[in-house]
Coordinates of C-alpha atoms in Angstrom, one line a residue:
M25 CA 0.0 0.0 0.0
S26 CA 1.3 3.5 -0.9
K27 CA 2.0 6.0 1.8
L28 CA 1.0 9.6 2.1
S29 CA 3.9 12.1 2.0
P30 CA 4.4 14.2 5.1
S31 CA 3.5 17.3 3.2
L32 CA 0.3 15.8 2.0
K33 CA -0.6 14.7 5.5
A34 CA 0.2 18.2 6.7
L35 CA -2.1 19.7 4.0
I36 CA -5.0 17.4 4.9
N37 CA -4.7 18.3 8.6
A38 CA -3.9 22.0 8.1
P39 CA -5.7 24.1 10.7
F40 CA -7.3 26.3 8.1
A41 CA -9.1 23.2 6.7
R42 CA -10.7 22.6 10.1
P43 CA -10.2 18.8 10.0
N44 CA -11.3 18.0 13.5
T45 CA -14.5 17.8 15.4
L46 CA -15.6 20.8 17.5
P47 CA -14.8 20.7 21.3
A48 CA -17.5 21.5 23.8
S49 CA -17.3 25.2 24.6
P50 CA -17.2 26.3 28.2
R51 CA -20.7 27.8 27.8
I52 CA -22.5 24.9 26.2
R53 CA -23.6 23.0 29.4
S54 CA -25.3 26.2 30.7
V55 CA -27.1 26.6 27.4
Y56 CA -28.4 23.0 27.5
E57 CA -29.4 23.6 31.1
G58 CA -31.2 26.8 30.2
L59 CA -33.1 25.0 27.4
R60 CA -34.1 22.2 29.8
I61 CA -35.5 24.6 32.3
E62 CA -37.4 26.6 29.6
A63 CA -38.7 23.3 28.1
T64 CA -40.0 22.3 31.5
S65 CA -41.8 25.6 32.0
K66 CA -43.4 25.3 28.6
K67 CA -44.4 21.7 29.2
V68 CA -42.1 20.4 26.5
G69 CA -40.9 16.9 27.5
V70 CA -37.4 15.5 27.6
P71 CA -37.6 13.7 24.2
A72 CA -38.4 16.9 22.3
W73 CA -35.8 19.2 23.8
L74 CA -33.2 16.4 23.8
T75 CA -34.0 15.8 20.1
L76 CA -33.5 19.4 19.1
S77 CA -30.3 19.7 21.2
T78 CA -28.8 16.5 19.9
A79 CA -29.6 17.2 16.3
A80 CA -28.1 20.8 16.5
T81 CA -25.0 19.4 18.3
M82 CA -24.5 16.7 15.7
T83 CA -24.8 19.3 12.9
M84 CA -22.1 21.4 14.7
N85 CA -19.9 18.3 14.7
S86 CA -19.3 18.3 18.4
P87 CA -19.2 14.8 20.1
D88 CA -17.9 16.4 23.2
G89 CA -21.0 18.5 23.2
L90 CA -23.1 15.3 22.9
T91 CA -21.3 14.0 26.0
E92 CA -22.1 17.2 28.0
L93 CA -25.7 16.9 26.8
Y94 CA -26.0 13.2 27.8
N95 CA -24.5 13.9 31.2
L96 CA -27.0 16.7 31.8
A97 CA -29.9 14.7 30.6
T98 CA -29.0 11.7 32.8
A99 CA -28.0 13.7 35.9
D100 CA -31.3 12.9 37.6
S101 CA -31.8 9.5 36.1
K102 CA -33.5 7.1 38.6
D103 CA -31.7 4.0 37.3
K104 CA -29.4 2.5 34.7
K105 CA -32.3 1.7 32.4
Q106 CA -33.2 5.4 32.1
S107 CA -29.6 6.3 31.2
V108 CA -29.5 3.5 28.6
E109 CA -32.7 4.8 27.1
T110 CA -31.3 8.3 26.9
A111 CA -28.2 7.1 25.1
E112 CA -30.3 4.9 22.7
L113 CA -32.5 7.9 21.9
M114 CA -29.5 10.2 21.2
R115 CA -27.8 7.8 18.9
E116 CA -31.1 7.1 17.0
I117 CA -31.4 10.9 16.5
G118 CA -27.8 10.9 15.3
L119 CA -28.6 8.2 12.8
K120 CA -31.4 10.2 11.3
C121 CA -29.1 13.2 11.0
I122 CA -27.5 11.3 8.1
G123 CA -30.3 12.4 5.9
F124 CA -29.7 16.1 6.6
N125 CA -26.0 16.4 7.5
G126 CA -24.4 13.5 5.6
V127 CA -22.7 10.3 6.7
P128 CA -19.3 11.6 8.0
R129 CA -20.5 13.7 10.9
T130 CA -22.7 10.9 12.1
I131 CA -19.9 8.4 11.9
N132 CA -17.5 10.6 13.8
C133 CA -19.9 12.0 16.4
L134 CA -21.6 8.7 17.2
G135 CA -18.3 6.9 17.4
A136 CA -16.8 9.4 19.9
F137 CA -20.1 9.7 21.8
R138 CA -20.1 5.9 22.4
S139 CA -16.5 6.0 23.5
N140 CA -17.3 8.6 26.1
L141 CA -20.2 6.7 27.7
P142 CA -19.7 4.7 30.9
N143 CA -18.8 1.1 30.3
E144 CA -22.0 -0.2 31.9
I145 CA -24.1 1.9 29.5
I146 CA -22.0 0.8 26.4
S147 CA -22.5 -2.9 27.3
S148 CA -26.3 -2.4 27.6
L149 CA -26.8 -0.7 24.2
S150 CA -28.7 -2.6 21.6
K151 CA -26.6 -4.4 19.0
K152 CA -29.4 -5.6 16.8
P153 CA -29.8 -3.7 13.5
T154 CA -33.4 -2.7 12.6
R155 CA -33.2 -1.4 9.0
V156 CA -31.9 -4.4 7.1
A157 CA -33.6 -4.5 3.7
S158 CA -34.7 -7.8 2.1
T159 CA -37.0 -9.0 -0.6
N160 CA -39.5 -9.6 2.2
N161 CA -39.7 -6.0 3.4
I162 CA -38.6 -3.8 0.5
K163 CA -42.2 -2.9 -0.5
D164 CA -43.0 -2.0 3.1
I165 CA -39.9 0.3 3.2
I166 CA -41.0 2.1 0.0
N167 CA -44.6 2.4 1.2
R168 CA -43.5 3.9 4.5
G169 CA -41.3 6.4 2.7
Q170 CA -44.1 7.4 0.4
S171 CA -46.5 7.8 3.3
L172 CA -44.1 10.0 5.3
W173 CA -43.2 12.1 2.2
S174 CA -46.9 12.7 1.5
S175 CA -47.6 13.6 5.2
I176 CA -44.8 16.2 5.2
Y177 CA -45.3 17.8 1.8
R178 CA -49.0 17.4 0.9
P179 CA -50.6 19.0 -1.1
F180 CA -47.3 19.6 -3.0
D181 CA -45.8 16.1 -2.7
S182 CA -46.3 15.1 -6.3
K183 CA -45.3 18.5 -7.6
L184 CA -42.1 18.4 -5.5
F185 CA -41.3 14.9 -6.7
S186 CA -41.5 16.0 -10.3
K187 CA -39.4 19.1 -9.6
L188 CA -36.7 17.1 -8.0
A189 CA -36.8 14.6 -11.0
D190 CA -36.1 17.5 -13.3
S191 CA -32.8 18.1 -11.5
H192 CA -31.9 14.4 -11.8
P193 CA -34.3 11.5 -12.4
D194 CA -32.9 9.5 -9.5
L195 CA -32.9 12.4 -7.0
P196 CA -36.5 11.9 -5.7
V197 CA -36.2 8.1 -6.1
F198 CA -33.2 8.1 -3.7
I199 CA -34.7 10.5 -1.3
L200 CA -38.0 8.7 -1.0
N201 CA -36.7 5.1 -0.9
H202 CA -33.4 5.4 0.9
E203 CA -33.9 8.5 3.2
Y204 CA -37.6 8.7 3.9
G205 CA -38.3 4.9 3.5
A206 CA -35.2 3.3 4.9
L207 CA -34.2 6.0 7.5
F208 CA -36.8 8.6 8.4
A209 CA -39.8 6.3 8.6
D210 CA -39.4 3.9 11.4
P211 CA -39.7 0.1 11.0
P212 CA -42.6 -1.5 12.9
G213 CA -41.9 -1.9 16.6
L214 CA -38.8 0.2 16.6
G215 CA -38.1 1.7 20.0
H216 CA -40.7 -0.3 21.9
E217 CA -37.9 -2.3 23.6
T218 CA -35.1 0.3 23.8
G219 CA -37.1 3.5 24.1
A220 CA -35.2 4.9 21.1
K221 CA -38.2 6.0 19.1
V222 CA -37.7 9.1 16.9
G223 CA -41.1 9.0 15.3
R224 CA -43.1 11.3 13.1
V225 CA -43.0 14.4 15.3
L226 CA -39.4 14.0 16.6
T227 CA -38.2 13.4 13.0
S228 CA -39.5 16.7 11.9
I229 CA -37.8 18.3 14.9
V230 CA -34.5 16.7 13.8
A231 CA -35.0 18.1 10.4
V232 CA -35.7 21.7 11.5
A233 CA -32.8 21.6 14.0
C234 CA -30.2 20.2 11.6
L235 CA -31.2 22.5 8.7
R236 CA -31.4 25.6 10.9
A237 CA -27.9 24.8 12.4
Q238 CA -26.4 24.3 8.9
T239 CA -27.5 27.7 7.5
G240 CA -27.9 28.4 3.8
V241 CA -31.0 26.1 3.4
G242 CA -33.9 28.4 4.4
P243 CA -36.4 26.8 1.9
Q244 CA -35.8 23.4 3.5
V245 CA -36.3 24.9 7.0
V246 CA -39.6 26.3 5.9
S247 CA -40.7 22.9 4.4
H248 CA -39.9 21.0 7.6
V249 CA -41.5 23.6 9.9
F250 CA -44.7 23.0 7.9
G251 CA -43.9 19.2 8.1
L252 CA -43.9 19.4 11.9
R253 CA -47.3 21.2 11.8
K254 CA -48.8 18.7 9.4
A255 CA -48.1 15.9 11.8
Y256 CA -50.9 17.3 13.9
E257 CA -53.1 18.4 11.0
D258 CA -53.3 14.9 9.5
D259 CA -53.1 13.0 12.8
S260 CA -50.0 11.1 11.8
F261 CA -48.6 12.0 15.2
K262 CA -50.8 9.4 16.7
A263 CA -50.5 6.7 14.0
S264 CA -50.0 3.1 15.0
G265 CA -46.6 2.6 16.7
E266 CA -46.1 6.3 17.5
F267 CA -45.1 7.5 21.0
P268 CA -46.8 10.6 22.4
V269 CA -44.5 13.7 22.4
E270 CA -45.1 16.0 25.3
G271 CA -45.1 19.5 24.1
G272 CA -45.1 18.5 20.4
E273 CA -48.4 20.2 19.6
W274 CA -47.1 23.5 21.1
L275 CA -43.9 23.2 19.1
A276 CA -46.0 23.0 16.0
T277 CA -47.4 26.5 16.7
D278 CA -45.9 29.9 15.8
E279 CA -44.8 30.4 19.3
G280 CA -43.3 26.9 19.5
N281 CA -41.6 27.3 16.2
V282 CA -39.9 30.5 17.3
W283 CA -38.7 28.8 20.5
L284 CA -37.4 25.8 18.6
L285 CA -35.4 27.9 16.1
D286 CA -34.1 30.2 18.9
A287 CA -33.0 27.1 20.9
V288 CA -31.0 25.8 17.9
D289 CA -29.4 29.3 17.4
R290 CA -28.3 29.4 21.0
I291 CA -26.6 26.0 20.7
V292 CA -24.9 27.1 17.5
E293 CA -23.7 30.3 19.0
A294 CA -22.4 28.6 22.1
L295 CA -20.6 25.7 20.3
G296 CA -19.3 28.0 17.6
E297 CA -18.2 30.5 20.3
G298 CA -19.7 33.4 18.3
R299 CA -18.3 32.2 14.9
G300 CA -21.6 30.7 13.7
S301 CA -22.2 27.3 12.2
S302 CA -19.3 24.9 11.7
F303 CA -21.2 23.1 8.9
A304 CA -19.7 25.1 6.0
P305 CA -18.0 28.2 7.4
G306 CA -15.4 28.4 4.6
M307 CA -11.6 28.2 4.9
E308 CA -9.2 31.0 5.5
R309 CA -5.7 30.0 4.4
A310 CA -2.8 31.6 6.1
K311 CA -0.9 34.0 3.8
L312 CA 2.5 32.6 2.8

C-alpha cells in the first residue's frame, strides 16, 4: 500500500481546513441547562428538547457537546435503564441526522459519543440492526417512505417529486426510498424495547434543528416547519406505533416554532463561540 507524504498529511490536517470535530465550549452546558429549564416551564418533554439539542449538536460536529448533553440529561436518572434509554435515543437521533448532514458527521460523532459513555451503558446498548432491507420488506420500506413524504409535503408532494426529478431522475427516487423509507420512517416496533423512538414528530424536529444549524438552506427549514405542523393536522402524530411527544403540539405553533429555532441558534452560538455554524464556514488560508 502506498503511503502519504508528510507534506500531503500536513495539508490534509492543516488548521485552516478545520479537519477535527468541535470541542464542547465552556458555555454549552449552561445553554443546554437553560433549554431544559425553559422546556419544562413550557411543558415540553425530555424527548423533544433532547432531540433538538442532539440534532443541532450533531450538525455542529461536536461529540464532546453530545457527552455534555448526555451527562446533563441523565444527571437525575433514577436508574441505569433510564440512562441507557437516553443514550439509545440520542444515537437514534444521530442516525437520522445522516439524511440532513451526511454520513461523515454521524460516523465521527456517534463513534466518539459511544467511547465517552460509561462502560456499563455501552455494554447495555442494543446491538441488533433494525433497518436491514430484504426481498420480504422492501415494499413496506418504500410504502413507509411514500407515506411520510406525503404527510410532510401534501398537497405539494407530487409536484415536488416532479421538480426534483427535473434536476436528476434519480434524486427523488433516492430521497423517498433510501432516506424517507429506509431511514426517516421507522420500521414497525422500533423503540418499543429500547425506548429509542424518533417517530413522526421528533423526526420533523430533527429536520428543523439540523437544517437551521447548517445555515444556507432556508427553503428546507420552511418545508420542515410545515412538516412538523402537518403531523398534527393529518393526525400522523398518533398513527399506530407512534409514541406521544409531550409539548409536540405546542412546538408546531408559531410560538413553539420560534422557540425551537431560537434554541438551535443558541446551541450554534455557544458551540461556535460566536463564529456561527461549523457546517460550511469556509476556509481562510494563512498567507504565505
